[in-house]
XYZ file of C-alpha atoms in Angstrom:
546
model
C -14.093 1.287 2.058
C -16.946 -1.139 2.240
C -18.783 -2.219 5.367
C -20.835 -5.361 4.846
C -22.661 -5.449 8.159
C -23.622 -2.794 10.647
C -25.883 -1.935 13.552
C -27.067 1.666 13.752
C -27.818 3.393 17.041
C -29.572 6.760 16.894
C -28.600 8.853 19.875
C -29.831 12.290 20.860
C -27.790 15.450 21.195
C -26.576 16.241 24.722
C -23.631 17.689 26.591
C -21.247 16.505 23.845
C -22.747 19.121 21.543
C -23.265 21.934 24.013
C -21.430 25.231 23.780
C -17.694 24.679 23.526
C -15.656 25.107 26.665
C -12.320 26.889 26.692
C -10.548 23.490 26.606
C -12.688 22.379 23.647
C -11.903 25.574 21.761
C -8.212 24.940 22.346
C -8.510 21.440 20.849
C -10.372 22.786 17.807
C -7.697 25.447 17.309
C -4.969 22.806 17.568
C -6.768 20.581 15.054
C -6.959 23.454 12.574
C -3.275 24.265 13.028
C -2.116 20.663 12.649
C -4.330 19.723 9.695
C -3.537 22.983 7.892
C 0.179 22.293 8.261
C 0.091 18.606 7.341
C -2.157 19.300 4.335
C -0.134 22.275 3.094
C 1.260 22.163 -0.439
C 4.831 22.445 0.860
C 4.574 18.880 2.202
C 3.702 17.753 -1.346
C 1.177 15.156 -0.268
C 3.301 13.405 2.409
C 4.195 10.465 0.173
C 6.061 7.857 2.216
C 9.826 8.190 1.973
C 9.862 11.758 0.580
C 11.014 15.148 1.933
C 7.347 15.985 2.534
C 7.009 12.964 4.793
C 10.118 14.087 6.697
C 8.535 17.497 7.334
C 5.469 15.718 8.724
C 7.676 13.515 10.917
C 9.394 16.596 12.356
C 6.031 18.206 13.123
C 4.517 15.111 14.734
C 7.665 14.537 16.794
C 7.551 18.111 18.090
C 3.881 17.687 19.068
C 4.643 14.440 20.910
C 7.485 16.172 22.740
C 5.257 19.107 23.696
C 2.668 16.645 24.993
C 5.302 15.131 27.288
C 5.524 11.742 25.581
C 8.636 9.608 25.830
C 10.247 8.376 22.598
C 9.403 4.744 21.841
C 10.725 4.211 18.349
C 13.893 2.391 17.392
C 15.685 5.721 16.843
C 14.189 8.177 19.316
C 10.601 8.793 18.280
C 11.188 7.258 14.832
C 10.953 3.683 13.644
C 12.328 3.512 10.117
C 11.578 0.845 7.532
C 12.354 0.317 3.875
C 9.840 0.411 1.057
C 10.773 -1.519 -2.054
C 10.181 0.887 -4.920
C 10.852 -1.645 -7.635
C 13.961 -1.734 -9.803
C 16.306 0.780 -11.337
C 19.023 0.595 -13.976
C 22.333 0.089 -12.238
C 25.378 2.277 -12.774
C 27.380 -0.486 -14.474
C 24.793 -1.261 -17.188
C 26.563 -0.932 -20.559
C 25.680 -0.921 -24.230
C 28.529 0.190 -26.473
C 28.922 0.002 -30.238
C 32.394 0.219 -31.781
C 33.674 1.805 -28.592
C 30.884 4.406 -28.320
C 28.917 4.033 -25.094
C 25.152 4.598 -25.368
C 23.246 6.602 -22.780
C 21.284 4.576 -20.223
C 17.568 5.277 -20.323
C 17.517 7.617 -23.311
C 19.280 5.365 -25.867
C 18.957 1.899 -24.344
C 17.783 0.056 -21.261
C 17.795 -3.511 -19.979
C 14.244 -4.784 -19.547
C 13.199 -5.007 -15.903
C 13.074 -8.818 -15.959
C 16.564 -9.149 -17.464
C 19.081 -11.060 -15.341
C 22.204 -9.194 -14.280
C 25.171 -10.274 -16.354
C 28.883 -9.919 -16.711
C 30.313 -8.055 -19.650
C 29.354 -9.616 -22.997
C 31.653 -8.738 -25.899
C 30.991 -9.856 -29.458
C 31.272 -8.986 -33.137
C 27.737 -9.169 -34.511
C 25.530 -8.328 -37.444
C 21.904 -7.334 -36.897
C 20.832 -9.689 -39.682
C 22.430 -12.854 -38.220
C 21.250 -15.007 -35.308
C 24.083 -17.349 -34.342
C 24.300 -19.643 -31.343
C 26.541 -18.260 -28.613
C 26.137 -14.674 -29.835
C 23.793 -11.754 -28.923
C 20.739 -11.582 -31.186
C 18.906 -8.524 -32.494
C 15.124 -8.696 -33.004
C 13.113 -6.118 -34.922
C 9.680 -5.673 -33.342
C 8.569 -3.709 -36.406
C 7.887 -6.898 -38.333
C 5.811 -8.332 -35.494
C 3.824 -5.096 -35.117
C 3.082 -4.850 -38.828
C 1.923 -8.461 -38.975
C -0.457 -7.928 -36.043
C -1.639 -4.358 -36.572
C -5.208 -5.561 -37.229
C -5.199 -8.256 -34.550
C -7.266 -7.027 -31.539
C -5.955 -9.890 -29.386
C -2.271 -9.179 -29.990
C -0.260 -8.600 -26.800
C 3.252 -7.252 -27.291
C 4.417 -8.368 -23.833
C 3.367 -11.971 -24.426
C 5.056 -11.874 -27.829
C 8.284 -10.571 -26.282
C 8.267 -13.379 -23.717
C 7.776 -15.931 -26.494
C 10.653 -14.463 -28.533
C 12.980 -14.504 -25.504
C 12.150 -18.125 -24.710
C 12.734 -19.185 -28.316
C 16.035 -17.278 -28.582
C 17.359 -18.733 -25.314
C 16.430 -22.250 -26.442
C 18.357 -21.756 -29.683
C 21.500 -20.553 -27.920
C 21.282 -16.754 -28.011
C 23.684 -15.241 -25.462
C 21.611 -12.045 -25.148
C 18.682 -10.419 -26.943
C 18.359 -6.821 -28.149
C 14.935 -5.577 -29.257
C 14.454 -2.559 -31.532
C 11.596 -1.217 -33.643
C 12.191 -0.071 -37.221
C 8.513 0.659 -37.932
C 6.366 3.724 -37.303
C 4.024 1.685 -35.114
C 4.320 2.243 -31.362
C 5.413 -0.816 -29.387
C 4.961 0.792 -25.935
C 7.958 -1.093 -24.561
C 9.381 0.769 -21.574
C 11.397 0.195 -18.445
C 8.845 -0.736 -15.780
C 10.423 -0.517 -12.296
C 7.515 -2.461 -10.784
C 7.623 -5.314 -13.272
C 7.498 -8.665 -11.454
C 7.868 -11.003 -14.400
C 10.047 -14.030 -13.821
C 13.695 -13.355 -14.584
C 14.514 -14.167 -18.200
C 16.985 -16.907 -19.093
C 19.261 -14.457 -20.937
C 20.011 -10.714 -20.681
C 17.443 -8.643 -22.592
C 17.863 -5.056 -23.825
C 15.794 -2.492 -25.702
C 17.497 -0.173 -28.193
C 15.765 3.127 -28.998
C 15.046 3.772 -32.683
C 17.146 6.935 -32.742
C 20.108 5.061 -31.245
C 19.760 2.163 -33.696
C 19.754 4.565 -36.639
C 22.729 6.469 -35.221
C 25.003 3.592 -34.203
C 23.725 0.548 -36.189
C 22.467 2.047 -39.448
C 23.830 -0.642 -41.781
C 21.876 -3.825 -41.023
C 24.379 -6.000 -42.908
C 27.563 -4.616 -41.304
C 29.525 -6.139 -38.436
C 29.733 -4.239 -35.153
C 31.861 -4.609 -32.028
C 29.379 -4.472 -29.158
C 29.734 -4.684 -25.405
C 26.692 -5.432 -23.237
C 26.155 -5.612 -19.510
C 22.803 -5.863 -17.767
C 22.739 -4.321 -14.301
C 19.504 -3.903 -12.374
C 19.343 -2.848 -8.733
C 16.555 -2.716 -6.178
C 15.246 0.803 -5.717
C 14.244 1.547 -2.143
C 13.019 4.465 -0.085
C 12.977 4.819 3.662
C 9.870 5.807 5.606
C 9.314 6.129 9.346
C 6.620 5.606 11.942
C 6.576 8.145 14.788
C 6.022 6.588 18.218
C 5.515 8.180 21.640
C 4.742 6.598 25.012
C 3.156 7.371 28.351
C 4.460 4.940 30.960
C 2.080 4.709 33.917
C 3.752 1.584 35.241
C 0.638 -0.414 34.334
C 0.471 -4.067 33.286
C -1.292 -3.291 29.984
C -1.024 -0.686 27.228
C -3.617 0.948 25.008
C -2.376 1.758 21.494
C -3.703 4.778 19.589
C -2.857 4.918 15.891
C -3.368 6.973 12.743
C -1.460 7.035 9.479
C 0.056 10.343 8.382
C 1.283 9.452 4.880
C -0.702 10.244 1.765
C -0.364 10.008 -2.029
C 2.111 12.739 -2.943
C 1.424 13.494 -6.613
C -0.190 10.079 -7.131
C 3.079 8.486 -8.285
C 2.167 5.078 -6.851
C -0.964 4.751 -8.966
C -3.424 5.082 -6.072
C -5.002 8.402 -7.040
C -8.674 8.559 -8.023
C -7.822 11.434 -10.370
C -8.050 9.978 -13.868
C -7.119 12.922 -16.118
C -3.381 12.201 -16.047
C -2.408 15.544 -14.516
C 0.264 15.740 -11.825
C -1.296 17.445 -8.810
C -0.540 17.464 -5.086
C -2.867 15.272 -3.028
C -2.908 17.016 0.344
C -4.950 14.400 2.215
C -6.511 16.650 4.850
C -9.141 14.088 5.806
C -7.008 11.141 4.676
C -5.334 11.235 7.059
C -4.141 14.521 8.493
C -7.447 14.433 10.393
C -6.603 11.182 12.194
C -3.034 12.307 12.841
C -4.231 15.595 14.382
C -6.700 13.663 16.554
C -3.866 11.353 17.635
C -1.755 14.295 18.797
C -4.662 15.824 20.740
C -5.409 12.484 22.404
C -1.762 12.297 23.447
C -2.118 15.616 25.265
C -5.370 14.544 26.925
C -4.046 11.162 28.042
C -0.914 12.786 29.469
C -3.111 15.006 31.630
C -5.486 12.178 32.570
C -5.588 10.927 36.137
C -6.421 7.443 34.861
C -3.312 5.269 35.343
C -4.772 1.778 34.766
C -3.050 1.551 31.366
C 0.059 2.809 29.664
C -0.549 4.631 26.365
C 1.317 4.199 23.095
C 0.760 6.667 20.249
C 1.825 5.659 16.722
C 1.679 7.818 13.601
C 2.082 5.261 10.816
C 3.692 5.793 7.435
C 3.212 3.627 4.356
C -0.476 2.931 4.975
C -1.464 4.106 1.512
C 0.880 1.530 -0.025
C -0.695 -1.359 1.887
C -0.318 -0.968 5.684
C 3.490 -0.959 5.468
C 4.102 0.973 8.697
C 1.658 -0.854 10.962
C 2.699 -4.226 9.610
C 6.332 -3.343 10.249
C 5.517 -2.244 13.792
C 3.690 -5.423 14.781
C 6.563 -7.477 13.344
C 9.141 -5.268 15.101
C 7.252 -3.966 18.167
C 8.921 -1.538 20.537
C 6.775 -2.823 23.413
C 5.617 -6.339 24.289
C 2.520 -6.947 22.150
C 1.192 -9.508 24.635
C 0.681 -6.613 27.042
C -1.430 -4.571 24.590
C -4.965 -4.161 25.906
C -6.520 -2.893 22.673
C -5.811 -0.643 19.696
C -7.830 2.381 18.517
C -7.296 3.504 14.913
C -8.451 6.809 13.425
C -8.481 7.053 9.641
C -10.548 9.804 7.974
C -12.328 11.292 10.977
C -12.568 14.848 9.628
C -15.712 14.851 7.501
C -18.556 14.248 9.953
C -21.534 15.048 7.750
C -23.747 17.797 9.160
C -26.901 16.154 7.793
C -26.376 12.431 8.394
C -24.070 12.885 11.425
C -22.787 9.308 11.141
C -19.585 7.840 12.572
C -18.695 4.245 11.691
C -16.849 2.244 14.329
C -15.216 -0.923 13.008
C -13.913 -3.762 15.155
C -17.055 -3.988 17.301
C -16.837 -7.789 17.240
C -13.172 -8.098 18.254
C -13.960 -8.234 21.978
C -17.104 -9.165 23.910
C -16.372 -6.163 26.117
C -17.034 -3.598 23.414
C -20.806 -3.914 23.721
C -20.880 -2.760 27.351
C -18.129 -0.186 26.875
C -19.737 1.497 23.877
C -23.358 1.198 24.955
C -22.409 2.950 28.192
C -21.706 6.187 26.322
C -25.055 7.998 26.141
C -26.592 11.019 24.440
C -24.275 11.600 21.531
C -24.662 14.300 18.843
C -24.101 11.769 16.058
C -25.304 8.404 14.853
C -22.987 5.493 15.569
C -22.818 2.755 12.974
C -21.041 -0.379 14.160
C -19.144 -2.771 11.907
C -18.138 -6.051 13.519
C -15.091 -6.899 11.392
C -11.587 -6.551 12.798
C -10.124 -6.158 9.323
C -10.454 -3.391 6.785
C -8.477 -0.983 4.628
C -6.491 0.613 7.450
C -3.846 -0.006 10.120
C -6.014 -1.652 12.782
C -5.961 -4.759 10.564
C -2.283 -5.349 11.424
C -3.113 -5.423 15.151
C -6.197 -7.588 14.700
C -3.967 -10.158 12.993
C -1.950 -10.300 16.212
C -5.125 -11.188 18.186
C -5.514 -7.704 19.649
C -8.992 -6.135 20.053
C -9.408 -3.074 17.830
C -11.730 -0.162 17.150
C -11.638 1.775 13.889
C -13.143 5.298 13.674
C -14.215 6.621 10.272
C -16.592 9.406 9.179
C -17.148 8.115 5.641
C -16.030 8.417 2.030
C -16.581 11.570 -0.018
C -16.010 12.836 -3.539
C -12.549 14.180 -2.624
C -11.272 10.748 -1.541
C -7.780 10.196 -3.017
C -8.117 13.367 -5.073
C -6.364 16.758 -4.898
C -9.519 18.344 -3.455
C -9.108 16.770 0.001
C -8.101 20.066 1.627
C -8.104 21.518 5.141
C -10.956 23.973 4.531
C -13.390 21.058 4.128
C -12.791 19.538 7.565
C -15.579 19.577 10.165
C -13.399 20.572 13.118
C -16.190 20.630 15.698
C -17.275 17.195 14.504
C -13.744 15.865 14.928
C -13.656 17.303 18.437
C -16.754 15.232 19.304
C -15.047 12.060 18.034
C -11.990 12.786 20.199
C -14.237 13.264 23.230
C -16.032 10.022 22.395
C -12.721 8.128 22.269
C -11.720 9.488 25.668
C -15.072 8.201 26.951
C -14.280 4.752 25.502
C -10.982 4.714 27.389
C -12.677 5.874 30.557
C -15.394 3.196 30.331
C -12.797 0.458 29.841
C -10.429 1.409 32.641
C -11.933 -0.890 35.282
C -12.204 -3.954 33.050
C -8.570 -5.011 32.904
C -7.207 -6.515 29.700
C -9.986 -7.097 27.163
C -10.631 -10.562 25.751
C -10.082 -11.002 22.010
C -12.518 -12.635 19.605
C -12.093 -13.396 15.917
C -14.552 -11.866 13.463
C -15.553 -12.376 9.882
C -13.012 -10.711 7.617
C -13.932 -7.829 5.395
C -12.760 -8.475 1.849
C -11.082 -5.416 0.382
C -9.825 -4.700 -3.130
C -10.544 -7.789 -5.235
C -13.832 -8.718 -3.575
C -15.329 -5.363 -4.469
C -14.419 -5.710 -8.152
C -15.035 -9.349 -9.003
C -17.751 -11.937 -8.566
C -15.379 -14.304 -6.725
C -12.584 -14.068 -4.188
C -10.187 -16.603 -2.750
C -10.603 -15.344 0.797
C -7.014 -14.257 1.362
C -5.506 -11.039 2.656
C -2.592 -10.217 0.317
C 0.683 -9.000 1.784
C 1.119 -5.683 -0.013
C 4.630 -5.291 1.371
C 5.833 -8.383 -0.540
C 8.294 -7.366 -3.263
C 8.846 -10.768 -4.899
C 7.088 -12.440 -7.799
C 3.585 -13.670 -6.944
C 1.131 -12.718 -4.206
C 2.055 -13.663 -0.652
C -0.807 -14.653 1.651
C -0.898 -12.524 4.808
C -4.066 -14.125 6.158
C -6.643 -16.777 5.229
C -10.341 -16.322 5.968
C -12.053 -19.261 7.666
C -14.630 -21.008 5.530
C -13.603 -19.381 2.268
C -12.192 -20.997 -0.879
C -8.484 -20.653 -0.024
C -8.883 -22.096 3.484
C -10.943 -25.031 2.186
C -8.315 -25.709 -0.486
C -5.508 -25.827 2.064
C -3.677 -22.507 1.581
C -1.835 -21.093 4.593
C -0.458 -17.741 5.691
C 2.965 -17.296 4.103
C 2.135 -19.160 0.879
C 2.988 -17.302 -2.334
C 0.365 -17.673 -5.071
C 2.136 -18.048 -8.431
C -0.600 -19.470 -10.683
C -4.397 -19.524 -10.760
C -5.687 -22.008 -13.321
C -3.761 -21.237 -16.503
C -2.999 -17.682 -15.392
C 0.526 -16.935 -14.169
C 0.526 -14.695 -11.093
C 3.496 -12.387 -10.570
C 1.855 -9.307 -9.018
C -1.384 -8.025 -7.516
C -2.385 -6.797 -10.969
C -2.052 -10.239 -12.582
C -3.764 -11.805 -9.539
C -6.791 -9.560 -10.039
C -6.760 -10.243 -13.768
C -6.766 -13.964 -13.009
C -9.661 -13.696 -10.546
C -11.718 -11.761 -13.089
C -11.815 -14.869 -15.320
C -13.847 -16.889 -12.809
C -17.400 -16.826 -11.482
C -19.074 -18.345 -8.447
C -19.124 -22.152 -8.601
C -16.114 -22.447 -10.910
C -13.340 -24.845 -9.951
C -9.676 -24.632 -10.901
C -6.214 -25.168 -9.447
C -4.021 -22.772 -7.524
C -0.248 -23.179 -7.441
C 1.698 -21.798 -4.493
C 5.253 -21.704 -3.241
C 5.516 -22.800 0.396
C 9.107 -22.367 1.434
C 11.198 -24.413 -1.000
C 8.176 -26.475 -2.127
C 5.790 -25.770 -4.988
C 2.322 -27.119 -4.239
C -0.875 -27.332 -6.300
C -4.353 -27.285 -4.745
C -7.846 -27.739 -6.154
C -10.023 -24.724 -5.397
C -13.749 -24.050 -5.797
C -15.054 -20.487 -5.830
């Protein structure tokens, strides 16, 4: 997380940090219980769409019920949504030789960009390449010819071979490798390459030697490419306090984490498979959310209704919060503001700093926040309404937001983010501060919204240039869909709009976030190029200057 602009206010210790009352001790005890449960190994890192996530959902639901909240999901307290997990080999995929059916995955697989096909039957020889027939291609020759070429890229070579074979009338293409050199070809479920013109298969070396040993013989083969979308279901958990008010305050925190790091978002780089418990990220925010629900239920302040949302899918790219704002269970026009808590459990005992993002999203925040005096921590304000957490989804719907965060640490996105490292008394002070924010805003009515500069996340931190777009991480198609365009930046000046799908940057084809970042890395400030986008059924090209 990167905050480009801040104002620091140094405030002295006061009643917030005095001896804990009985009620405060109860909150601290509840925080310990909740974080210890959510960050327990048995939840296996709460990866979205897993049994561990379901255990967390059950726990959060029970806490909302105990707090006296009403269900406000689509199915009781839950609001389910699908996560596209890439592709998988379908049940009807076939590769048979002389009537013997090969095993999917271990003996053959269709490449992830292969088109689905009907059954292809033919009598073929591995040594012949005839129009209208399946072709076999030995990658061993290509690997041997390029073993000393540092610029050789097997994936580019495969694409070139497929294009050439399709042009010359091949009905399908089967790759194999007769050499001892590794080709590293595998089934990649997250591959977003454009669909090939013909079905494409890979035959394992052991299978080729077993079933197709004689390269000059004829074989009866049957092929069928079948690829299906692989999906998992995750759920937000939503509870409501209806005070009969005209406006609603939304409190949010994501409860999902990384599981064993299967989605490639772990900071652990040694290749080991370990549970990422995510005590700070974000069992801490989820526990705070549940305690705020109890406090707001007991509050005598009835000027607002209160909606509490535990989001899933945040670690994959704000899936849950984006789904909620696109499928709200209340009228979003009646939302007063949204408070998001993500990593609020590591208040540092020496620096005592809490960062509050979203300070610039309403002119009212200055008076509301400056009215809270004598705090036991330093408050660092960040003006931006966007950032690497769920408040961004609400900001994009023109809703004022605040984002509470106690800072990064060496356990971020690593297995060491455990419950014994949480500063529970520090988290209590943040909860009390948030209740003071709500109290200070209660007489102001619905807050006005203002746009802010947008914090660039991901690509901006790595490269010398950025386009000034917010990518839609939930997009499962080929390319990068634009979820937002920053005013005054390169993309906005070029003419890109929200909803466009970037498919090419200069000479670089864009089919995923990875290839988008690779493309950006080729440019520096001041460079000019073209960007090609799909806008509905149209394909448009714009000139862009970084």
